[in-house]
Amino acid sequence: MSARVSIGLAAAGVVALFAALWLGPTPLANPFAGDEATRTIVWEIRFPRALVAWIVGAALGLTGAALQGLLRNPLADAGVLGLSGFAALGAVLAFAFGVATLAPLGAILFAFAAALVVTMLGWRTRGPASLVLIGVGLSSFAGGLIALALNLAPNPGALSDLVNWTLGSVEGRSMEHVLLAGGLLLAGAALIFAAGRGLQALTLGEEAAAAIGANLTRTRTLVVLGAAACTGGATAAAGVIGFVGIAAPHLVRALAGHDPARLLLPSALAGGALLVSADIVVRLLPTDAELKLGVAAALIGGPVFALIAARLASRGGDQ
Amino acid sequence: MLALQPDLVVRSWGGPWDAAQVYGRFGVPVLQIDGAPSFDGARAMLLSAADTLGHPERGAIIARDLDLRLARLAAAPAPADANVLYLTAGGAVAGRGTMMDALIQAAGGRNLRDAESWEVLPLETLVQTPPALIALGFFDHGRTAMNAWTPGRHPALRRALAEAHTVSLSPAAISCEAWFAIDAAEAIAAALRAP
């Protein structure tokens, strides 16, 4: 069942990517026409942009599924562990100190720093509730420092850069961003998939999982570091984009089942297709200034997620 | 601020949003300098500021010079192709209702962006409808390095800029929307009519 769902979601992603080449603010009769303007628009502007959207969506979806499995909490995502908050903080500090070219690196390094803190404290405390509490603390701390950077912005231009970046966007992204986010998605996915068996065992509860020989410390470390790689890459490429990490696993759970290991790939594929589709909507909206993808993801995803949650609750399930 | 006992506070942005009222309550007059979206507005702001600062005659001299230079630009022959795009290194382009739009028109050009206000560079439009001239703001003053996500770094834009007719505007002329933007208008006018 999971394989069929994955194939279907992969196909949906390919269709969305193809549509992203065709649809945009500039109407194109044939996106594969040979003239230079069309080739530049399709292959240098739309293709990398759509690929970045897919990679970021996949990274966030995969991270959400892995963390929901690890923490056995259906509301978990990179934000809950403070990873996305710290990634955002890393980039914001680069802006604030006038070295914004280092913002992507800052996002990645700070995501790993948060992962390190969560993992180290997690070793001591054990228990998913403690990990969530540590993450919430880190997230609040990062939020406070970001607000401080906004508060102390030296001029309206810097303030505008900071605010725009925190809204999340894939506008104007190039293959440079594809390589950055794609490389980190591959590394993060390798770590997270290596923790698949541990995530499966965790569905029995921590004590039972340990009793059947699951190495919980290894599972936690792999998932948290993998989530940091995915979140750092996604944030470095597109800024802060919320909601996909929570929504994607929920969207596929009804089709792919509740096994966290089997949810990983479908969640990644769903996240990718979801964000590419959201980006197409953003590009086609008849607004003077393009709506930011992070804003659109929340505007579309919020009500959809609430509807799904309400439907699940009415069926008596809350996972 | 109050401890310094100023005779006048000259402000642009920052501080309380209702600074004039706040300082006014303590008897401190405030000269608010806002950006002007047109040369008429910039001229009025200049005269008002000069008056408040006690130098109305100096304001009048600058205003007369501005009028003269605007008249000279208006009298210049129309360029063959007048489409102009103003682009900052941060990836913003100026539309209608901005001083950049006003100075492009004063230079005898036609702003390629007809949408209101500022927006992020629409890369696809630039590729499909290349302007006769791209006026660059802050490209050689560190703004390109300011933002790793700016469209100003996109390979398609870099190639477009390498192939396009461009003019780099002095930051001193365009940092604020004021009368001295006439320097930028003259630079655009000269670039539009250059062989």
Short mmCIF file of C-alpha atoms in Angstrom, two decimals:
data_model
loop_
_atom_site.label_atom_id
_atom_site.label_comp_id
_atom_site.label_asym_id
_atom_site.label_seq_id
_atom_site.Cartn_x
_atom_site.Cartn_y
_atom_site.Cartn_z
CA MET A 1 0.00 0.00 0.00
CA SER A 2 2.79 2.40 1.01
CA ALA A 3 4.65 1.73 -2.26
CA ARG A 4 1.55 2.50 -4.32
CA VAL A 5 0.96 5.68 -2.35
CA SER A 6 4.58 6.71 -2.90
CA ILE A 7 4.34 6.07 -6.63
CA GLY A 8 1.14 8.11 -6.79
CA LEU A 9 2.68 10.99 -4.82
CA ALA A 10 5.85 10.89 -6.91
CA ALA A 11 3.68 11.12 -10.03
CA ALA A 12 1.78 14.04 -8.47
CA GLY A 13 5.13 15.73 -7.83
CA VAL A 14 6.22 15.23 -11.45
CA VAL A 15 2.90 16.64 -12.70
CA ALA A 16 3.26 19.63 -10.36
CA LEU A 17 6.83 20.22 -11.55
CA PHE A 18 5.72 20.03 -15.18
CA ALA A 19 2.85 22.43 -14.48
CA ALA A 20 5.33 24.77 -12.77
CA LEU A 21 7.31 24.95 -16.02
CA TRP A 22 4.21 25.81 -17.98
CA LEU A 23 2.35 28.15 -15.64
CA GLY A 24 3.62 31.49 -14.49
CA PRO A 25 3.14 35.24 -14.73
CA THR A 26 4.37 35.22 -18.34
CA PRO A 27 1.99 33.17 -20.52
CA LEU A 28 3.87 30.63 -22.65
CA ALA A 29 2.16 28.80 -25.52
CA ASN A 30 4.84 26.12 -25.59
CA PRO A 31 7.30 25.89 -22.69
CA PHE A 32 9.59 23.73 -24.83
CA ALA A 33 9.88 26.26 -27.65
CA GLY A 34 13.45 26.86 -28.77
CA ASP A 35 13.65 30.66 -28.61
CA GLU A 36 16.10 32.10 -26.11
CA ALA A 37 13.57 34.02 -24.01
CA THR A 38 11.41 30.92 -23.49
CA ARG A 39 14.42 28.73 -22.70
CA THR A 40 15.67 31.24 -20.14
CA ILE A 41 12.24 31.62 -18.52
CA VAL A 42 11.54 27.88 -18.36
CA TRP A 43 14.93 26.34 -17.64
CA GLU A 44 16.78 29.10 -15.79
CA ILE A 45 13.94 30.73 -13.86
CA ARG A 46 10.99 28.34 -13.45
CA PHE A 47 12.79 24.99 -13.31
CA PRO A 48 15.23 25.79 -10.47
CA ARG A 49 12.47 27.61 -8.59
CA ALA A 50 10.11 24.62 -8.84
CA LEU A 51 12.90 22.21 -7.90
CA VAL A 52 13.79 24.26 -4.83
CA ALA A 53 10.10 24.30 -3.84
CA TRP A 54 9.93 20.50 -4.24
CA ILE A 55 13.14 19.91 -2.29
CA VAL A 56 12.11 22.26 0.53
CA GLY A 57 8.65 20.68 0.73
CA ALA A 58 10.15 17.18 0.70
CA ALA A 59 12.68 18.09 3.40
CA LEU A 60 9.99 19.59 5.64
CA GLY A 61 7.56 16.71 5.04
CA LEU A 62 10.23 14.12 5.78
CA THR A 63 11.34 15.97 8.90
CA GLY A 64 7.77 16.25 10.14
CA ALA A 65 7.09 12.53 9.65
CA ALA A 66 10.34 11.53 11.36
CA LEU A 67 9.81 13.83 14.34
CA GLN A 68 6.15 12.85 14.73
CA GLY A 69 7.33 9.22 14.89
CA LEU A 70 10.21 9.95 17.26
CA LEU A 71 8.18 12.09 19.64
CA ARG A 72 4.95 10.14 19.13
CA ASN A 73 3.28 13.50 18.83
CA PRO A 74 1.08 14.30 15.81
CA LEU A 75 1.84 18.03 16.16
CA ALA A 76 5.62 17.65 15.98
CA ASP A 77 7.73 19.23 13.28
CA ALA A 78 11.08 20.97 13.02
CA GLY A 79 9.58 23.97 14.82
CA VAL A 80 8.72 21.94 17.90
CA LEU A 81 12.36 20.92 18.44
CA GLY A 82 13.55 24.47 17.80
CA LEU A 83 15.41 23.45 14.63
CA SER A 84 13.61 25.80 12.25
CA GLY A 85 13.68 28.61 14.84
CA PHE A 86 17.44 28.28 15.19
CA ALA A 87 17.95 27.95 11.44
CA ALA A 88 16.00 31.20 11.04
CA LEU A 89 18.05 32.80 13.80
CA GLY A 90 21.32 31.83 12.09
CA ALA A 91 20.26 33.57 8.90
CA VAL A 92 18.82 36.59 10.69
CA LEU A 93 22.07 37.11 12.62
CA ALA A 94 23.97 37.06 9.33
CA PHE A 95 21.61 39.78 8.04
CA ALA A 96 21.90 41.77 11.24
CA PHE A 97 25.70 41.74 11.22
CA GLY A 98 25.89 42.75 7.55
CA VAL A 99 27.23 39.43 6.24
CA ALA A 100 24.03 38.28 4.57
CA THR A 101 25.91 36.23 1.97
CA LEU A 102 26.63 33.90 4.90
CA ALA A 103 22.95 33.63 5.81
CA PRO A 104 22.46 30.18 4.23
CA LEU A 105 25.52 28.90 6.08
CA GLY A 106 24.20 30.51 9.28
CA ALA A 107 20.87 28.73 8.86
CA ILE A 108 22.55 25.36 8.42
CA LEU A 109 25.03 25.79 11.28
CA PHE A 110 22.39 27.02 13.72
CA ALA A 111 20.04 24.16 12.82
CA PHE A 112 22.85 21.73 13.68
CA ALA A 113 23.66 23.67 16.86
CA ALA A 114 20.04 23.30 17.98
CA ALA A 115 20.14 19.60 17.08
CA LEU A 116 23.30 19.20 19.15
CA VAL A 117 21.71 20.86 22.19
CA VAL A 118 18.51 18.83 21.84
CA THR A 119 20.42 15.58 21.39
CA MET A 120 22.82 16.19 24.29
CA LEU A 121 20.05 17.19 26.67
CA GLY A 122 17.89 14.39 25.32
CA TRP A 123 20.53 11.82 26.25
CA ARG A 124 20.25 12.91 29.84
CA THR A 125 16.53 13.33 30.07
CA ARG A 126 15.31 10.46 27.83
CA GLY A 127 11.55 10.72 27.19
CA PRO A 128 9.88 12.50 24.24
CA ALA A 129 8.10 15.00 26.49
CA SER A 130 11.45 16.34 27.69
CA LEU A 131 12.70 16.64 24.11
CA VAL A 132 9.59 18.62 23.19
CA LEU A 133 10.00 20.90 26.19
CA ILE A 134 13.68 21.52 25.38
CA GLY A 135 12.70 22.22 21.78
CA VAL A 136 9.94 24.62 22.78
CA GLY A 137 12.42 26.46 25.01
CA LEU A 138 14.97 26.72 22.20
CA SER A 139 12.29 27.83 19.78
CA SER A 140 11.10 30.59 22.10
CA PHE A 141 14.69 31.71 22.69
CA ALA A 142 15.35 31.85 18.95
CA GLY A 143 12.08 33.75 18.44
CA GLY A 144 13.13 36.28 21.06
CA LEU A 145 16.52 36.83 19.44
CA ILE A 146 14.93 37.21 16.00
CA ALA A 147 12.55 39.81 17.43
CA LEU A 148 15.57 41.55 18.99
CA ALA A 149 17.31 41.65 15.59
CA LEU A 150 14.17 43.17 14.04
CA ASN A 151 13.94 45.62 16.93
CA LEU A 152 17.55 46.76 16.45
CA ALA A 153 17.53 46.79 12.62
CA PRO A 154 19.85 49.63 11.57
CA ASN A 155 17.64 50.97 8.75
CA PRO A 156 14.36 50.33 6.91
CA GLY A 157 16.20 48.43 4.14
CA ALA A 158 17.73 45.94 6.57
CA LEU A 159 14.39 45.61 8.35
CA SER A 160 12.68 44.89 5.04
CA ASP A 161 15.32 42.23 4.18
CA LEU A 162 14.80 40.55 7.55
CA VAL A 163 11.01 40.60 7.44
CA ASN A 164 10.82 39.44 3.81
CA TRP A 165 13.16 36.57 4.50
CA THR A 166 11.20 35.35 7.51
CA LEU A 167 8.07 35.15 5.30
CA GLY A 168 9.66 32.41 3.16
CA SER A 169 9.90 32.35 -0.63
CA VAL A 170 11.47 30.48 -3.54
CA GLU A 171 11.25 33.45 -5.87
CA GLY A 172 14.39 33.98 -7.93
CA ARG A 173 16.09 30.79 -6.77
CA SER A 174 18.71 29.22 -9.04
CA MET A 175 20.55 25.91 -9.37
CA GLU A 176 22.92 27.14 -6.65
CA HIS A 177 20.02 26.84 -4.19
CA VAL A 178 18.95 23.49 -5.67
CA LEU A 179 22.39 22.04 -4.98
CA LEU A 180 22.49 23.51 -1.46
CA ALA A 181 19.07 22.27 -0.35
CA GLY A 182 19.24 19.05 -2.40
CA GLY A 183 22.58 18.01 -0.93
CA LEU A 184 21.37 18.55 2.61
CA LEU A 185 18.08 16.76 1.88
CA LEU A 186 20.03 13.71 0.67
CA ALA A 187 22.27 13.73 3.75
CA GLY A 188 19.33 14.25 6.10
CA ALA A 189 17.23 11.58 4.38
CA ALA A 190 20.09 9.07 4.69
CA LEU A 191 20.24 9.68 8.45
CA ILE A 192 16.46 9.58 8.94
CA PHE A 193 15.89 6.44 6.86
CA ALA A 194 18.69 4.73 8.81
CA ALA A 195 16.54 5.32 11.91
CA GLY A 196 13.48 3.66 10.34
CA ARG A 197 13.61 0.47 12.40
CA GLY A 198 14.03 2.43 15.62
CA LEU A 199 11.02 4.58 14.72
CA GLN A 200 8.98 1.41 14.10
CA ALA A 201 10.02 0.01 17.48
CA LEU A 202 9.10 3.29 19.20
CA THR A 203 5.45 2.80 18.28
CA LEU A 204 5.43 0.19 21.07
CA GLY A 205 6.53 2.79 23.60
CA GLU A 206 10.04 3.56 24.86
CA GLU A 207 10.31 0.75 27.38
CA ALA A 208 8.97 -1.93 25.05
CA ALA A 209 11.19 -0.66 22.23
CA ALA A 210 14.25 -0.86 24.48
CA ALA A 211 13.15 -4.31 25.63
CA ILE A 212 13.14 -5.65 22.07
CA GLY A 213 16.64 -4.28 21.51
CA ALA A 214 16.02 -0.95 19.81
CA ASN A 215 18.86 1.52 20.35
CA LEU A 216 16.87 4.60 21.30
CA THR A 217 19.86 6.91 21.66
CA ARG A 218 20.99 6.03 18.14
CA THR A 219 17.46 6.53 16.80
CA ARG A 220 17.11 9.91 18.47
CA THR A 221 20.53 11.07 17.30
CA LEU A 222 19.96 9.97 13.72
CA VAL A 223 16.51 11.57 13.51
CA VAL A 224 17.48 14.84 15.15
CA LEU A 225 20.65 15.24 13.06
CA GLY A 226 18.78 14.24 9.90
CA ALA A 227 16.02 16.71 10.73
CA ALA A 228 18.66 19.41 11.29
CA ALA A 229 20.22 18.73 7.87
CA CYS A 230 16.82 18.85 6.13
CA THR A 231 15.60 21.90 8.04
CA GLY A 232 18.88 23.77 7.70
CA GLY A 233 18.95 23.15 3.94
CA ALA A 234 15.28 24.07 3.50
CA THR A 235 15.60 27.25 5.55
CA ALA A 236 18.87 28.19 3.85
CA ALA A 237 17.22 27.93 0.44
CA ALA A 238 13.76 29.32 1.07
CA GLY A 239 13.61 31.08 4.42
CA VAL A 240 10.98 30.16 6.96
CA ILE A 241 8.14 28.03 5.60
CA GLY A 242 5.90 26.50 8.20
CA PHE A 243 3.06 24.06 8.21
CA VAL A 244 4.24 21.66 5.49
CA GLY A 245 6.12 19.65 8.11
CA ILE A 246 2.98 19.11 10.17
CA ALA A 247 0.48 18.80 7.35
CA ALA A 248 2.27 16.46 4.91
CA PRO A 249 2.44 13.40 7.24
CA HIS A 250 -1.22 13.91 8.18
CA LEU A 251 -2.26 14.12 4.57
CA VAL A 252 -0.69 10.75 3.73
CA ARG A 253 -1.33 8.90 7.00
CA ALA A 254 -4.85 7.87 5.99
CA LEU A 255 -3.42 6.29 2.82
CA ALA A 256 -0.05 4.95 3.94
CA GLY A 257 -0.91 3.83 7.47
CA HIS A 258 0.52 4.76 10.86
CA ASP A 259 3.91 3.00 10.71
CA PRO A 260 6.38 5.92 11.08
CA ALA A 261 9.02 4.22 8.93
CA ARG A 262 6.58 3.64 6.08
CA LEU A 263 5.34 7.24 6.37
CA LEU A 264 8.74 8.81 5.71
CA LEU A 265 8.91 8.54 1.92
CA PRO A 266 5.22 9.35 1.25
CA SER A 267 5.44 12.37 3.58
CA ALA A 268 8.50 13.67 1.74
CA LEU A 269 6.81 13.19 -1.64
CA ALA A 270 3.58 14.79 -0.40
CA GLY A 271 5.50 17.77 1.03
CA GLY A 272 7.29 18.27 -2.27
CA ALA A 273 4.11 18.12 -4.38
CA LEU A 274 2.29 20.35 -1.89
CA LEU A 275 4.86 23.13 -1.92
CA VAL A 276 5.33 23.11 -5.71
CA SER A 277 1.53 23.39 -6.06
CA ALA A 278 1.40 26.22 -3.52
CA ASP A 279 4.16 28.02 -5.40
CA ILE A 280 2.21 27.73 -8.67
CA VAL A 281 -0.80 29.32 -6.95
CA VAL A 282 1.43 32.11 -5.63
CA ARG A 283 2.77 32.85 -9.11
CA LEU A 284 -0.66 32.93 -10.72
CA LEU A 285 -2.39 35.16 -8.18
CA PRO A 286 -3.18 38.52 -9.81
CA THR A 287 -1.43 40.62 -7.17
CA ASP A 288 1.01 43.47 -7.85
CA ALA A 289 3.56 42.01 -5.47
CA GLU A 290 3.95 38.24 -5.34
CA LEU A 291 2.54 36.62 -2.23
CA LYS A 292 5.27 34.98 -0.15
CA LEU A 293 5.27 31.19 -0.28
CA GLY A 294 5.46 30.85 3.50
CA VAL A 295 2.34 33.00 3.80
CA ALA A 296 0.53 31.04 1.08
CA ALA A 297 1.52 27.69 2.63
CA ALA A 298 -0.05 28.76 5.92
CA LEU A 299 -3.13 30.29 4.26
CA ILE A 300 -3.79 27.15 2.19
CA GLY A 301 -2.48 24.58 4.66
CA GLY A 302 -4.13 25.94 7.80
CA PRO A 303 -7.78 25.46 6.84
CA VAL A 304 -7.02 22.19 5.01
CA PHE A 305 -5.23 20.87 8.06
CA ALA A 306 -8.06 21.93 10.37
CA LEU A 307 -10.57 20.14 8.13
CA ILE A 308 -8.48 16.97 8.09
CA ALA A 309 -8.03 17.07 11.87
CA ALA A 310 -11.77 17.62 12.37
CA ARG A 311 -12.60 14.72 10.04
CA LEU A 312 -10.14 12.43 11.82
CA ALA A 313 -11.54 13.44 15.20
CA SER A 314 -15.08 12.70 14.03
CA ARG A 315 -13.90 9.21 13.07
CA GLY A 316 -12.53 8.73 16.55
CA GLY A 317 -8.82 8.93 15.66
CA ASP A 318 -6.42 11.63 16.69
CA GLN A 319 -3.19 10.37 15.18
CA MET B 1 15.91 63.49 23.70
CA LEU B 2 14.26 65.84 26.15
CA ALA B 3 17.37 65.95 28.34
CA LEU B 4 19.31 67.37 25.37
CA GLN B 5 16.78 70.25 25.23
CA PRO B 6 16.82 70.63 21.44
CA ASP B 7 15.35 73.70 19.75
CA LEU B 8 14.18 71.49 16.92
CA VAL B 9 14.04 67.75 16.19
CA VAL B 10 14.67 66.87 12.54
CA ARG B 11 13.48 63.33 11.96
CA SER B 12 12.79 60.88 9.19
CA TRP B 13 12.03 57.40 10.58
CA GLY B 14 12.54 55.45 13.81
CA GLY B 15 11.46 56.35 17.31
CA PRO B 16 7.80 56.65 18.24
CA TRP B 17 5.35 56.64 15.34
CA ASP B 18 3.64 59.67 16.82
CA ALA B 19 6.93 61.49 17.50
CA ALA B 20 5.58 64.91 16.49
CA GLN B 21 2.79 64.66 19.10
CA VAL B 22 5.04 63.14 21.77
CA TYR B 23 7.77 65.79 21.42
CA GLY B 24 5.13 68.48 20.88
CA ARG B 25 3.65 67.71 24.30
CA PHE B 26 6.97 68.81 25.80
CA GLY B 27 7.22 71.91 23.63
CA VAL B 28 9.86 70.55 21.24
CA PRO B 29 9.05 71.33 17.59
CA VAL B 30 9.58 68.55 15.04
CA LEU B 31 10.57 68.88 11.39
CA GLN B 32 9.41 65.68 9.72
CA ILE B 33 11.34 64.93 6.51
CA ASP B 34 9.43 62.37 4.44
CA GLY B 35 10.30 60.87 1.09
CA ALA B 36 8.54 62.57 -1.81
CA PRO B 37 7.19 60.55 -4.75
CA SER B 38 7.59 63.48 -7.19
CA PHE B 39 9.83 66.46 -7.86
CA ASP B 40 6.91 68.76 -6.97
CA GLY B 41 6.70 67.08 -3.57
CA ALA B 42 10.47 67.16 -3.12
CA ARG B 43 10.51 70.88 -4.00
CA ALA B 44 7.76 71.62 -1.46
CA MET B 45 9.57 69.60 1.21
CA LEU B 46 12.82 71.43 0.47
CA LEU B 47 11.20 74.86 0.80
CA SER B 48 9.35 73.88 3.95
CA ALA B 49 12.51 72.47 5.55
CA ALA B 50 14.55 75.54 4.57
CA ASP B 51 11.87 77.77 6.04
CA THR B 52 11.72 75.83 9.32
CA LEU B 53 15.51 75.82 9.59
CA GLY B 54 15.59 79.61 9.08
CA HIS B 55 17.20 79.63 5.64
CA PRO B 56 14.34 80.25 3.20
CA GLU B 57 16.61 82.05 0.72
CA ARG B 58 18.96 79.06 0.46
CA GLY B 59 15.96 76.78 -0.12
CA ALA B 60 14.74 79.11 -2.87
CA ILE B 61 18.14 79.03 -4.62
CA ILE B 62 18.18 75.21 -4.61
CA ALA B 63 14.56 75.12 -5.80
CA ARG B 64 15.36 77.50 -8.70
CA ASP B 65 18.30 75.28 -9.69
CA LEU B 66 16.01 72.25 -9.57
CA ASP B 67 13.44 74.01 -11.79
CA LEU B 68 16.13 74.98 -14.28
CA ARG B 69 17.52 71.46 -14.53
CA LEU B 70 14.05 69.93 -14.86
CA ALA B 71 13.25 72.41 -17.66
CA ARG B 72 16.50 71.52 -19.41
CA LEU B 73 15.63 67.81 -19.26
CA ALA B 74 12.11 68.50 -20.56
CA ALA B 75 13.52 70.43 -23.51
CA ALA B 76 15.90 67.64 -24.56
CA PRO B 77 14.92 65.63 -27.67
CA ALA B 78 13.01 62.41 -26.97
CA PRO B 79 15.18 59.28 -27.01
CA ALA B 80 14.58 56.63 -29.70
CA ASP B 81 13.71 53.88 -27.23
CA ALA B 82 12.62 55.17 -23.85
CA ASN B 83 11.80 52.02 -21.81
CA VAL B 84 13.70 52.17 -18.53
CA LEU B 85 13.77 49.80 -15.55
CA TYR B 86 15.14 50.91 -12.20
CA LEU B 87 16.60 47.97 -10.29
CA THR B 88 18.30 47.85 -6.91
CA ALA B 89 20.91 45.28 -5.97
CA GLY B 90 18.42 43.96 -3.44
CA GLY B 91 16.17 43.01 -6.36
CA ALA B 92 13.52 45.74 -6.01
CA VAL B 93 12.09 47.59 -8.99
CA ALA B 94 10.25 50.91 -8.84
CA GLY B 95 6.73 51.31 -10.18
CA ARG B 96 4.28 54.20 -10.37
CA GLY B 97 4.01 56.60 -7.46
CA THR B 98 7.71 56.52 -6.56
CA MET B 99 10.41 59.15 -6.95
CA MET B 100 12.25 56.70 -9.23
CA ASP B 101 9.27 56.71 -11.56
CA ALA B 102 9.24 60.52 -11.46
CA LEU B 103 12.93 60.82 -12.29
CA ILE B 104 12.67 58.30 -15.17
CA GLN B 105 9.87 60.44 -16.62
CA ALA B 106 11.82 63.64 -16.01
CA ALA B 107 14.71 62.07 -17.94
CA GLY B 108 12.41 61.52 -20.94
CA GLY B 109 12.08 57.79 -20.29
CA ARG B 110 9.11 55.52 -19.76
CA ASN B 111 9.09 53.28 -16.69
CA LEU B 112 8.82 49.64 -17.79
CA ARG B 113 7.01 48.82 -14.54
CA ASP B 114 3.52 50.25 -14.62
CA ALA B 115 2.40 48.61 -11.36
CA GLU B 116 2.11 50.74 -8.22
CA SER B 117 4.99 51.23 -5.81
CA TRP B 118 7.97 48.91 -5.27
CA GLU B 119 8.10 45.20 -5.94
CA VAL B 120 10.55 42.35 -6.30
CA LEU B 121 12.08 42.17 -9.76
CA PRO B 122 9.83 40.12 -12.08
CA LEU B 123 12.63 38.15 -13.75
CA GLU B 124 10.37 36.69 -16.45
CA THR B 125 9.20 40.13 -17.58
CA LEU B 126 12.78 41.34 -17.78
CA VAL B 127 13.73 38.38 -19.97
CA GLN B 128 10.70 38.68 -22.24
CA THR B 129 10.60 42.48 -22.49
CA PRO B 130 14.14 43.77 -22.10
CA PRO B 131 14.22 47.55 -21.43
CA ALA B 132 16.29 50.00 -23.47
CA LEU B 133 18.09 50.96 -20.28
CA ILE B 134 18.45 49.48 -16.81
CA ALA B 135 19.20 52.06 -14.14
CA LEU B 136 21.10 50.34 -11.33
CA GLY B 137 20.92 51.36 -7.70
CA PHE B 138 23.47 50.32 -5.07
CA PHE B 139 24.98 47.54 -7.21
CA ASP B 140 28.53 48.65 -6.53
CA HIS B 141 27.97 49.54 -2.90
CA GLY B 142 27.64 46.21 -1.18
CA ARG B 143 23.91 45.64 -1.63
CA THR B 144 24.52 42.67 -3.94
CA ALA B 145 26.31 40.99 -1.09
CA MET B 146 23.57 41.92 1.33
CA ASN B 147 21.16 39.14 0.47
CA ALA B 148 21.92 35.60 -0.58
CA TRP B 149 18.38 35.22 -1.94
CA THR B 150 18.13 38.41 -3.93
CA PRO B 151 17.11 38.08 -7.58
CA GLY B 152 20.11 40.33 -8.18
CA ARG B 153 22.26 37.20 -7.90
CA HIS B 154 20.21 35.11 -10.32
CA PRO B 155 22.24 33.87 -13.34
CA ALA B 156 19.49 34.96 -15.74
CA LEU B 157 19.66 38.52 -14.39
CA ARG B 158 23.45 38.60 -14.41
CA ARG B 159 23.41 37.61 -18.09
CA ALA B 160 20.67 40.14 -18.86
CA LEU B 161 22.71 42.87 -17.17
CA ALA B 162 25.85 41.88 -19.07
CA GLU B 163 23.95 42.25 -22.36
CA ALA B 164 21.85 45.30 -21.43
CA HIS B 165 22.57 49.01 -21.65
CA THR B 166 22.91 50.06 -18.01
CA VAL B 167 23.66 53.16 -16.00
CA SER B 168 24.80 53.01 -12.39
CA LEU B 169 23.19 55.74 -10.31
CA SER B 170 25.07 57.47 -7.54
CA PRO B 171 23.82 56.34 -4.11
CA ALA B 172 24.05 59.95 -2.96
CA ALA B 173 21.36 60.88 -5.50
CA ILE B 174 18.93 58.04 -4.80
CA SER B 175 19.31 57.15 -1.13
CA CYS B 176 16.42 59.45 -0.26
CA GLU B 177 13.46 60.68 -2.29
CA ALA B 178 14.47 64.33 -2.38
CA TRP B 179 15.39 67.15 -4.77
CA PHE B 180 18.93 65.85 -5.30
CA ALA B 181 17.45 62.89 -7.24
CA ILE B 182 17.71 65.30 -10.18
CA ASP B 183 21.37 64.13 -10.44
CA ALA B 184 20.07 60.59 -11.13
CA ALA B 185 17.50 61.90 -13.64
CA GLU B 186 20.29 63.64 -15.55
CA ALA B 187 22.39 60.46 -15.53
CA ILE B 188 19.46 58.47 -16.95
CA ALA B 189 18.77 61.16 -19.57
CA ALA B 190 22.39 61.09 -20.69
CA ALA B 191 22.43 57.26 -20.84
CA LEU B 192 19.18 57.16 -22.83
CA ARG B 193 20.60 59.48 -25.45
CA ALA B 194 24.10 58.01 -25.53
CA PRO B 195 25.04 56.50 -28.90
#
